XYZ file of C-alpha atoms in Angstrom:
694
model
C 14.973 11.264 12.091
C 13.160 11.046 15.423
C 11.404 7.655 15.338
C 8.773 8.917 17.777
C 7.585 11.249 15.000
C 7.331 8.565 12.304
C 4.196 6.594 11.376
C 3.979 3.790 8.825
C 0.305 3.295 8.013
C -1.926 1.751 5.376
C -5.472 2.506 4.241
C -7.505 -0.667 3.669
C -11.179 -1.364 2.985
C -13.787 -3.302 1.063
C -13.982 -2.242 -2.587
C -15.709 1.099 -3.245
C -15.568 2.256 0.394
C -13.530 5.328 -0.517
C -9.932 4.396 0.356
C -8.312 6.130 -2.595
C -10.562 9.193 -2.239
C -9.482 9.390 1.417
C -5.804 9.016 0.414
C -6.222 11.881 -2.079
C -7.569 14.164 0.672
C -4.737 13.172 3.018
C -2.206 14.173 0.338
C -4.013 17.456 -0.263
C -4.396 18.532 3.385
C -0.792 17.553 4.128
C 0.406 19.773 1.263
C 1.777 16.930 -0.839
C -0.476 17.802 -3.790
C -2.080 21.133 -4.630
C -5.166 19.990 -6.499
C -7.682 17.294 -5.583
C -8.328 14.683 -8.293
C -11.209 12.221 -8.284
C -11.130 8.437 -8.806
C -13.914 8.694 -11.387
C -12.621 11.042 -14.055
C -8.959 11.916 -14.480
C -7.973 9.442 -11.739
C -6.584 9.943 -8.243
C -2.876 10.537 -7.597
C -2.338 7.094 -6.029
C -4.096 5.336 -8.948
C -1.280 6.026 -11.376
C -1.769 3.090 -13.800
C -3.880 3.740 -16.904
C -5.974 0.646 -16.147
C -6.725 1.940 -12.646
C -7.930 5.269 -13.994
C -10.032 3.671 -16.728
C -11.735 1.155 -14.436
C -11.950 3.402 -11.377
C -10.418 0.762 -9.076
C -7.094 0.353 -7.305
C -5.089 -2.566 -8.710
C -1.699 -2.164 -7.070
C -0.739 -0.651 -3.732
C 1.001 2.738 -3.937
C 3.270 4.400 -1.376
C 3.883 8.027 -0.511
C 5.167 10.190 2.345
C 3.449 13.198 3.906
C 4.101 15.572 6.811
C 1.467 16.253 9.477
C 1.955 18.100 12.795
C 5.758 17.698 12.757
C 5.291 13.986 12.063
C 6.313 12.014 8.966
C 3.679 9.580 7.733
C 4.616 6.856 5.255
C 1.291 5.960 3.656
C 0.318 2.959 1.517
C -3.030 2.937 -0.317
C -4.134 -0.657 -0.966
C -6.662 -2.252 -3.358
C -10.118 -3.237 -2.126
C -10.954 -5.957 -4.647
C -10.373 -9.469 -3.289
C -8.539 -10.500 -6.486
C -5.681 -8.204 -5.431
C -5.674 -9.253 -1.775
C -1.938 -10.050 -1.850
C -1.285 -6.301 -2.227
C -3.074 -5.754 1.097
C -1.330 -8.778 2.615
C 2.203 -7.647 1.894
C 1.491 -4.027 2.758
C 0.059 -4.898 6.176
C 3.049 -7.188 6.768
C 5.412 -4.203 6.864
C 3.160 -1.503 8.348
C 2.930 -0.449 11.991
C -0.694 0.736 11.906
C -3.699 0.991 9.617
C -6.941 2.814 8.927
C -9.864 0.460 8.293
C -12.288 2.388 6.080
C -15.954 1.389 6.221
C -18.924 2.589 4.187
C -21.539 4.265 6.413
C -24.260 2.469 4.425
C -22.650 -0.905 3.620
C -20.932 -1.265 6.997
C -18.769 -4.349 7.554
C -18.665 -6.102 4.166
C -17.021 -9.263 2.828
C -13.581 -7.807 2.204
C -13.704 -5.981 5.563
C -13.649 -9.415 7.213
C -10.631 -10.478 5.147
C -8.739 -7.285 5.976
C -9.541 -7.774 9.667
C -8.006 -11.275 9.505
C -4.921 -9.885 7.776
C -4.491 -7.152 10.381
C -4.778 -9.706 13.177
C -2.340 -12.061 11.427
C 0.409 -9.427 11.545
C -0.695 -7.721 14.773
C -1.442 -4.362 13.126
C -3.218 -1.784 15.356
C -6.015 0.058 13.609
C -8.326 3.039 13.649
C -11.705 2.796 11.939
C -13.024 5.553 9.679
C -16.712 5.443 8.735
C -16.784 7.126 5.340
C -19.684 8.357 3.157
C -21.621 9.806 6.100
C -23.400 12.044 3.575
C -25.083 9.128 1.758
C -28.728 8.168 2.128
C -28.983 5.394 4.709
C -25.734 6.307 6.501
C -25.809 4.966 10.070
C -22.663 5.188 12.199
C -24.237 3.342 15.150
C -25.117 0.374 12.924
C -21.528 0.183 11.616
C -20.096 0.280 15.156
C -22.426 -2.585 16.145
C -21.219 -4.577 13.140
C -17.594 -3.900 14.086
C -18.302 -5.373 17.498
C -20.429 -8.313 16.354
C -18.786 -9.339 13.052
C -15.149 -8.423 13.709
C -15.073 -8.805 17.500
C -13.547 -5.314 17.869
C -14.007 -3.176 20.951
C -15.103 -0.327 18.680
C -15.728 3.040 20.353
C -17.122 6.149 18.662
C -14.830 9.117 19.309
C -17.078 11.537 17.374
C -20.737 12.232 16.642
C -22.052 13.430 13.271
C -23.571 16.891 12.945
C -26.538 16.373 10.650
C -27.606 13.185 8.925
C -27.180 11.887 5.381
C -27.387 14.789 2.865
C -27.372 17.276 5.772
C -24.082 15.973 7.201
C -22.090 19.114 8.097
C -19.259 18.067 10.395
C -18.358 16.156 13.566
C -18.367 16.692 17.320
C -15.250 15.521 19.128
C -16.453 13.712 22.255
C -13.252 14.427 24.199
C -12.779 18.152 23.613
C -16.568 18.714 23.213
C -15.881 20.892 20.168
C -17.653 20.899 16.804
C -15.520 20.680 13.667
C -16.758 22.164 10.389
C -14.827 22.032 7.120
C -15.020 25.197 5.005
C -13.417 26.254 1.752
C -13.667 24.785 -1.726
C -12.024 21.516 -0.628
C -12.705 21.544 3.109
C -9.212 22.830 3.849
C -10.325 25.397 6.468
C -11.225 23.682 9.727
C -13.640 25.764 11.820
C -13.871 24.829 15.510
C -16.930 25.939 17.466
C -19.127 24.899 20.356
C -21.436 22.041 19.336
C -25.099 22.679 18.463
C -27.209 23.156 21.597
C -29.828 20.738 20.250
C -27.258 17.919 20.471
C -26.348 18.525 24.136
C -28.044 15.439 25.570
C -26.911 13.153 22.750
C -23.316 14.384 23.159
C -23.420 13.928 26.949
C -24.652 10.330 26.685
C -22.213 9.421 23.898
C -19.261 10.943 25.787
C -20.150 9.038 28.948
C -20.382 5.778 26.998
C -17.029 6.475 25.308
C -15.287 7.256 28.621
C -16.727 4.144 30.279
C -15.489 1.993 27.393
C -11.994 3.504 27.497
C -11.878 3.293 31.322
C -11.999 -0.507 31.043
C -8.299 -0.265 30.153
C -7.220 2.026 33.022
C -7.864 1.818 36.771
C -6.859 5.461 37.154
C -9.418 6.631 34.599
C -12.067 4.369 36.123
C -11.446 5.966 39.535
C -11.896 9.461 38.062
C -15.221 8.398 36.535
C -16.509 6.720 39.688
C -15.563 9.677 41.855
C -17.222 12.004 39.288
C -14.146 14.214 39.310
C -13.099 15.996 36.078
C -11.611 13.574 33.578
C -8.075 14.303 32.365
C -8.137 14.516 28.558
C -4.394 13.767 28.411
C -4.998 10.606 30.427
C -7.757 9.512 28.027
C -5.429 10.051 25.041
C -2.735 8.013 26.796
C -5.102 5.143 27.643
C -6.562 5.041 24.114
C -3.085 4.972 22.580
C -1.926 2.168 24.892
C -5.065 0.101 24.211
C -4.820 0.625 20.431
C -1.166 -0.464 20.317
C -2.069 -3.523 22.427
C -4.695 -4.443 19.761
C -7.491 -4.104 22.318
C -9.372 -0.970 21.241
C -10.557 0.381 17.886
C -11.385 4.119 18.003
C -13.969 5.048 15.367
C -13.990 8.356 13.453
C -16.537 9.784 11.019
C -16.495 11.734 7.787
C -17.085 11.972 4.072
C -13.834 12.026 2.118
C -15.599 12.881 -1.143
C -17.325 15.871 0.512
C -14.022 16.876 2.210
C -15.251 16.387 5.774
C -13.583 14.680 8.737
C -10.159 13.923 7.257
C -8.025 16.335 9.305
C -9.219 14.998 12.715
C -8.483 11.491 11.414
C -4.891 12.530 10.645
C -4.640 13.992 14.155
C -5.731 10.589 15.498
C -3.125 8.779 13.365
C -0.228 10.669 14.973
C -1.860 10.569 18.404
C -2.892 6.899 18.663
C -1.035 4.726 16.131
C 2.432 3.414 17.092
C 5.868 4.630 16.069
C 8.308 1.991 14.723
C 10.069 1.686 18.093
C 6.784 0.664 19.749
C 6.250 -2.391 17.521
C 7.485 -5.922 18.063
C 9.812 -7.221 15.329
C 9.784 -11.002 14.781
C 12.975 -12.470 13.334
C 14.504 -15.950 13.409
C 18.082 -17.130 13.067
C 18.867 -18.484 9.587
C 20.540 -21.614 10.992
C 17.867 -22.326 13.636
C 14.208 -21.396 12.931
C 13.363 -21.911 16.622
C 15.851 -19.293 17.785
C 14.680 -15.678 17.965
C 16.999 -12.855 16.935
C 16.292 -9.641 18.864
C 15.975 -6.591 16.586
C 15.403 -2.939 17.406
C 14.855 0.106 15.146
C 18.317 1.478 15.938
C 20.058 3.173 12.975
C 23.475 2.290 14.442
C 22.921 -1.496 14.507
C 23.507 -3.882 11.545
C 20.957 -3.409 8.777
C 17.952 -5.758 8.513
C 15.067 -5.128 6.107
C 12.339 -6.887 4.115
C 11.750 -6.723 0.356
C 7.951 -6.818 0.316
C 7.003 -5.667 -3.191
C 8.626 -5.736 -6.617
C 7.587 -3.411 -9.439
C 9.065 -3.373 -12.939
C 8.907 -0.096 -14.815
C 10.634 1.267 -17.926
C 13.706 2.235 -15.864
C 14.253 -1.170 -14.209
C 13.038 -3.323 -11.337
C 12.136 -1.415 -8.182
C 12.086 -3.354 -4.915
C 10.188 -1.823 -2.002
C 12.063 -2.393 1.257
C 10.951 -1.786 4.841
C 13.953 -1.132 7.117
C 13.604 -2.666 10.573
C 17.123 -2.086 11.901
C 20.249 -0.190 10.896
C 20.944 2.055 7.914
C 21.455 1.536 4.175
C 23.614 3.720 1.945
C 23.505 4.166 -1.798
C 26.061 1.976 -3.576
C 26.730 -0.360 -0.612
C 26.441 -4.168 -0.708
C 23.961 -6.161 1.408
C 23.097 -9.860 1.673
C 19.901 -11.611 0.610
C 19.362 -14.001 3.542
C 17.538 -16.602 1.414
C 20.119 -16.887 -1.377
C 23.213 -15.664 0.568
C 23.984 -13.499 -2.487
C 25.606 -10.095 -2.006
C 23.788 -7.357 -3.911
C 24.459 -3.680 -4.509
C 21.818 -1.137 -3.500
C 22.763 1.051 -6.465
C 20.046 3.703 -6.052
C 17.546 4.405 -3.270
C 14.251 6.265 -3.737
C 11.449 7.719 -1.691
C 8.259 7.062 -3.637
C 5.216 9.237 -4.283
C 2.894 6.919 -6.254
C 4.935 6.460 -9.479
C 7.230 9.466 -8.897
C 10.723 8.972 -7.465
C 12.834 11.115 -5.200
C 16.405 9.828 -5.017
C 18.073 9.773 -1.584
C 21.547 8.785 -0.406
C 20.587 6.730 2.649
C 17.677 5.448 4.730
C 17.429 4.178 8.283
C 15.282 1.980 10.526
C 11.568 2.705 10.190
C 11.788 3.949 6.581
C 9.996 2.460 3.579
C 12.000 2.989 0.388
C 12.442 1.582 -3.114
C 15.786 0.158 -4.272
C 16.759 -0.206 -7.931
C 17.959 -3.418 -9.526
C 17.707 -6.110 -6.815
C 17.269 -9.750 -7.836
C 14.908 -11.105 -5.192
C 11.433 -12.429 -4.417
C 8.647 -10.849 -2.376
C 9.262 -11.544 1.298
C 13.071 -11.867 1.100
C 15.088 -10.551 4.040
C 18.194 -8.405 3.456
C 20.875 -7.850 6.090
C 24.356 -6.468 6.625
C 25.790 -9.957 7.175
C 25.106 -13.313 5.492
C 23.108 -15.882 7.490
C 22.065 -13.276 10.068
C 18.271 -13.694 10.372
C 14.998 -14.006 8.485
C 11.922 -11.909 9.170
C 8.476 -13.470 9.500
C 7.314 -13.938 5.929
C 3.955 -12.973 4.481
C 0.987 -15.252 3.836
C 0.342 -15.922 0.146
C -3.088 -17.389 -0.728
C -3.303 -20.152 -3.326
C -4.729 -19.225 -6.756
C -8.181 -20.611 -7.543
C -8.594 -20.092 -11.291
C -6.552 -21.024 -14.375
C -6.676 -20.173 -18.062
C -4.540 -21.001 -21.074
C -2.689 -18.189 -22.847
C -0.709 -18.013 -26.072
C 0.577 -15.412 -28.494
C -1.323 -14.950 -31.756
C 1.883 -14.218 -33.685
C 4.909 -16.479 -33.626
C 7.298 -13.590 -33.008
C 5.332 -12.640 -29.880
C 6.161 -15.826 -27.979
C 9.391 -14.461 -26.504
C 7.720 -11.207 -25.469
C 4.901 -13.165 -23.826
C 7.386 -15.308 -21.886
C 9.169 -12.155 -20.742
C 5.889 -10.576 -19.625
C 4.798 -13.656 -17.678
C 8.183 -13.901 -15.977
C 7.977 -10.257 -14.930
C 4.441 -10.520 -13.546
C 5.296 -13.721 -11.696
C 8.110 -11.882 -9.925
C 5.847 -8.948 -9.068
C 2.863 -10.937 -7.805
C 3.244 -14.122 -5.695
C -0.408 -15.093 -6.374
C 0.131 -15.057 -10.154
C 1.405 -18.489 -11.230
C 2.659 -19.690 -14.618
C 2.836 -23.408 -15.490
C 2.899 -25.642 -18.558
C 0.256 -28.332 -19.029
C 2.156 -31.587 -19.551
C -0.650 -33.098 -21.623
C -1.380 -30.241 -24.012
C 1.846 -28.227 -23.813
C -0.223 -25.079 -23.223
C 1.010 -22.234 -21.041
C -1.378 -21.797 -18.109
C -1.738 -18.721 -15.931
C -3.380 -18.971 -12.523
C -4.688 -16.252 -10.228
C -7.222 -15.184 -7.624
C -10.146 -14.528 -9.967
C -11.333 -13.508 -13.430
C -10.548 -9.829 -12.881
C -7.031 -10.661 -11.639
C -6.154 -12.560 -14.824
C -8.058 -10.135 -17.044
C -5.906 -7.259 -15.770
C -2.676 -9.141 -16.513
C -3.847 -10.099 -20.009
C -4.639 -6.439 -20.695
C -1.247 -5.358 -19.334
C 0.495 -7.854 -21.653
C -1.302 -6.283 -24.614
C -0.528 -2.708 -23.581
C 2.907 -2.855 -22.000
C 4.494 -5.595 -24.131
C 2.510 -5.016 -27.353
C 1.648 -8.724 -27.627
C -1.741 -9.832 -28.947
C -2.719 -12.936 -27.004
C -5.496 -15.495 -27.030
C -6.813 -16.892 -23.774
C -8.701 -20.109 -23.226
C -11.820 -20.364 -21.104
C -11.117 -20.085 -17.374
C -10.510 -23.434 -15.689
C -11.208 -24.297 -12.101
C -8.479 -25.710 -9.856
C -10.212 -28.862 -8.661
C -8.679 -31.166 -6.025
C -8.860 -34.890 -5.312
C -9.363 -36.068 -1.720
C -9.803 -39.478 -0.055
C -13.135 -40.283 1.587
C -12.189 -43.500 3.418
C -8.994 -45.150 4.768
C -7.200 -47.799 2.705
C -4.202 -50.091 3.128
C -1.329 -50.482 0.696
C 1.317 -53.150 0.067
C 3.422 -52.249 -2.947
C 6.584 -53.918 -4.236
C 8.795 -52.447 -6.962
C 11.181 -54.892 -8.635
C 13.111 -54.305 -11.844
C 16.001 -56.351 -13.241
C 17.763 -55.099 -16.362
C 21.103 -56.853 -16.109
C 23.652 -55.735 -13.564
C 22.307 -53.874 -10.531
C 18.513 -53.929 -10.390
C 15.879 -51.975 -8.443
C 14.031 -53.257 -5.413
C 11.738 -51.531 -2.899
C 8.800 -52.708 -0.827
C 6.490 -50.560 1.341
C 3.485 -51.425 3.494
C 1.173 -48.992 5.282
C -2.146 -47.209 5.094
C -3.838 -44.080 3.812
C -5.834 -42.047 6.340
C -7.893 -38.849 6.042
C -6.623 -35.565 7.463
C -9.104 -33.613 9.630
C -11.172 -31.131 7.607
C -9.729 -28.215 9.602
C -6.106 -29.311 9.167
C -3.844 -26.601 7.705
C -1.836 -29.316 5.891
C -2.799 -30.869 2.570
C -0.457 -33.866 2.981
C 1.166 -35.505 6.008
C 3.706 -38.358 5.928
C 4.219 -40.421 9.090
C 6.970 -42.966 9.666
C 5.869 -45.889 11.891
C 8.493 -48.400 10.737
C 10.226 -50.340 13.524
C 13.074 -52.806 13.513
C 14.819 -51.416 10.452
C 12.515 -53.199 7.987
C 12.985 -50.136 5.781
C 16.419 -48.565 6.422
C 16.398 -45.034 7.840
C 18.180 -43.596 4.805
C 15.305 -44.655 2.493
C 12.428 -43.185 4.562
C 12.919 -39.639 3.105
C 12.930 -41.229 -0.380
C 9.526 -42.773 0.259
C 8.160 -39.418 1.443
C 9.669 -37.653 -1.576
C 8.018 -40.145 -3.940
C 4.604 -39.591 -2.367
C 4.997 -35.796 -2.397
C 5.862 -35.878 -6.111
C 2.899 -38.134 -6.885
C 0.231 -36.036 -5.105
C 0.670 -33.206 -7.625
C -1.306 -35.257 -10.140
C -4.025 -37.518 -8.773
C -5.024 -40.710 -10.594
C -8.724 -39.799 -10.922
C -8.598 -36.700 -13.122
C -5.031 -35.449 -12.816
C -5.775 -32.807 -10.151
C -3.623 -32.335 -7.020
C -4.411 -34.587 -4.044
C -5.267 -32.983 -0.683
C -6.314 -34.206 2.767
C -4.108 -37.320 2.635
C -2.262 -38.814 5.618
C 0.234 -41.536 4.597
C 1.449 -43.858 7.371
C 4.417 -46.103 6.490
C 4.373 -49.193 8.742
C 6.552 -51.874 7.168
C 8.385 -53.032 4.080
C 11.531 -54.747 2.928
C 14.709 -54.000 1.019
C 17.570 -55.646 -0.856
C 21.136 -55.005 0.230
C 22.338 -54.488 -3.341
C 19.319 -53.482 -5.448
C 17.575 -51.078 -3.052
C 18.281 -47.401 -3.650
C 16.927 -43.924 -3.164
C 15.427 -43.973 -6.678
C 13.835 -47.408 -6.206
C 11.929 -46.293 -3.094
C 10.810 -43.057 -4.796
C 9.434 -45.044 -7.772
C 7.785 -47.504 -5.378
C 5.985 -44.671 -3.521
C 4.765 -43.110 -6.776
C 3.503 -46.505 -8.009
C 1.845 -47.111 -4.643
C -0.173 -43.903 -4.815
C -1.224 -44.469 -8.415
C -2.389 -48.037 -7.757
C -3.878 -47.742 -4.266
C -5.291 -44.227 -3.992
C -8.487 -45.256 -5.866
C -9.179 -47.614 -2.928
C -9.825 -44.527 -0.756
C -12.888 -43.792 -2.955
C -11.569 -40.320 -3.742
C -13.940 -37.435 -4.315
C -13.416 -34.430 -6.534
C -13.392 -31.132 -4.621
C -14.148 -27.714 -6.110
C -13.389 -24.225 -4.779
C -16.424 -22.574 -3.233
C -16.513 -18.794 -3.060
C -18.069 -16.571 -0.446
C -20.236 -14.109 -2.365
C -21.714 -10.810 -1.250
C -24.207 -9.095 -3.545
C -25.672 -5.609 -3.170
C -28.614 -4.553 -5.320
C -31.865 -2.555 -5.175
C -34.481 -4.361 -3.083
C -36.910 -4.823 -5.968
C -34.465 -7.215 -7.693
C -33.863 -9.425 -4.637
C -36.073 -12.299 -5.837
C -34.449 -12.485 -9.281
C -30.908 -12.353 -7.853
C -31.579 -15.006 -5.198
C -33.272 -17.296 -7.738
C -30.334 -16.949 -10.145
C -27.815 -17.660 -7.362
C -29.649 -20.840 -6.334
C -29.732 -21.964 -9.978
C -25.910 -21.718 -9.896
C -25.780 -24.233 -6.999
C -25.421 -21.326 -4.583
C -26.487 -21.283 -0.930
C -27.934 -18.193 0.755
C -26.456 -17.518 4.218
C -28.062 -14.184 5.078
C -29.988 -11.289 3.581
C -30.381 -7.729 4.830
C -33.034 -5.524 3.288
C -34.087 -1.946 3.831
C -36.406 0.266 1.830
C -33.779 0.885 -0.835
C -31.052 -1.752 -0.955
C -30.621 -5.438 -0.322
C -27.441 -7.256 0.726
C -27.246 -11.009 0.029
C -24.494 -13.181 1.532
C -23.906 -16.774 0.546
C -21.644 -19.329 -1.105
C -21.392 -20.383 -4.735
C -19.021 -22.757 -6.609
C -16.339 -20.888 -8.556
C -17.204 -22.846 -11.700
C -20.661 -21.210 -11.712
C -19.407 -17.617 -11.428
C -17.706 -17.097 -14.786
C -19.367 -14.174 -16.535
C -21.518 -13.459 -13.473
C -20.835 -9.714 -13.544
C -22.628 -9.425 -16.919
C -25.537 -11.574 -15.755
C -25.951 -9.609 -12.524
C -25.995 -6.319 -14.429
C -28.772 -7.590 -16.689
C -30.767 -8.898 -13.690
C -30.531 -5.574 -11.827
C -30.633 -3.043 -14.692
C -26.931 -2.349 -14.142
C -27.300 -1.507 -10.441
C -26.028 -4.705 -8.791
C -22.472 -5.204 -7.531
C -20.830 -8.250 -5.996
C -17.585 -9.477 -4.452
C -16.135 -12.975 -4.374
C -13.656 -14.427 -1.918
C -12.350 -17.979 -1.647
C -14.053 -19.811 1.237
C -13.176 -23.522 1.096
C -13.068 -26.678 -1.013
C -16.212 -28.825 -1.150
C -17.144 -32.139 -2.798
C -18.530 -31.836 -6.328
C -21.977 -33.404 -6.996
C -21.686 -36.814 -8.680
C -23.170 -35.721 -12.032
C -20.792 -32.764 -12.350
C -17.851 -34.906 -11.212
C -18.488 -37.243 -14.148
C -18.546 -34.268 -16.539
C -15.250 -32.876 -15.172
C -13.501 -36.282 -15.389
C -14.796 -36.827 -18.930
C -13.555 -33.363 -19.951
C -10.108 -34.088 -18.486
C -9.891 -37.372 -20.370
C -10.911 -35.568 -23.550
C -8.148 -32.988 -23.016
C -5.597 -35.715 -22.325
C -6.613 -37.515 -25.528
C -6.345 -34.300 -27.541
C -2.898 -33.650 -26.062
C -1.731 -37.165 -26.942
C -2.777 -36.771 -30.556
């Protein structure tokens, strides 16, 4: 395969912006499917799970491959709901380019900001597609302004709409100065004509603005503009492509996927502006030295290196999605997991089309394939040789909500355990733990919908009837003032005893620190032998998992070890670990710890007449309003609200807005709990502990 003619792209957007509808049109126009299906109704091709079709949302990312203009495009359609953000995270980690879909009415919304951060984290070039141009209130200029102001993108309109809102007919390409209309039952016949004469001035001004924006990235193009000589269209394409790949420019395209308008020019832009695999930087580190870079290139002849970025279990076995960065893999050959050093057989290799498989014998650098039967975790690196290199891993957000789960029937316990183990392998943000006090099995995730989907899948796929407890918030304990400690551990039981002594202080980590715990060794003169320092740190790290106030994990703590003493016979690794754990339990209360709760960023959209009721209800939930935007029809409210106050909010919002309100939640930060609520939470924890003891 010619790598220059390969594109690995994803389609990402805020929920209900039309990603899956756009993906369906891409498949149709590229000849991959022969009939367009809708998200609402029988369900789109890429939404292959029953739950996705019933709820009309994308839950899991789906991959496919299409052909366009002699190019191969590997396409991944990702979910828009923030509860499934890890699907976007791991998809963007392995993609070379992306389409950021925006609603022409909603513009840049809450999840758009998250996706922008994810794209920047992995250095993914993007095009923007303003969808739903046929809707009342559609405003492409407003969305471009928001792209510039909210996302900091150098967003440039490459097209103008022909007609507004319900009269949207097509687009004018500002480079070729041609009008594109989309005829036929599904917009499959692209008609190219001269643009409407009435738009001449608007087109001239918009084209000049576009060329001036693009010329900022090319002295040659700037000279052509200043000299007022004819502009080379090929040069403009070249400059746009270079600026896009350098993450400097975001070309913006227009359309309405549902009304079958504007998709084909977008596909032309994908092959024209987004990078091929050999134009992307590959970051890999040596296994034996994380500071040493290992150069990789998408050369099929070099030793194989690839990343397992997604695991899916289906009735035929575990499928592991692998992005190949270097070399070639062959069916039946053995390759090494770089994390475990285990040699594994790639027994069967598939090209995927949603949930359909096409078996192939080999794949090479740049490909995205699925391999049957690997025993790995998301983010593992595979290579031809053991200990060769590890690829930059993906970011996995911490879960913010927990609930207890158990089988109603005794014979369902094993099936439930099997289901939880499978889902934990598939989804890094889905956690399973056991409560030490109550013995309950706890599942943790990114939100109510996230856990609700898994509970429903357990019932359907594993035929297990389960009961779930009320959702529980993952609180944290954090110090509010420094404190000193001087702890001695002495135990004599006959024979060798235990002795350890540590002196130091607790400090607060800065609020913007990425770490939740830092241990610092300031011991001088060998007062605590070097070999016992790691034992002290290990003891503290074990103890912070369960704080002494209410049993929640401790965050924001900086432990500084300054002094201590030891016994030549009785001091040991275990003694210093026990001493550190005792120290935290006894002295952490001296830091006057506060209970922290997760606060969510909330974005609500509802008809304007309900604004007062919605705002009043949000404030009653201890929410804070950050901004509101209102027009004649709709209102958008942005703010923050504690997670504990959001359970069941979807039902309440529907009743407040006569079923017309929608909202999204995204984790923002941890914040101190008000004193009265802190007392309630601590009392509830003590009650649970008492119940568990009895």
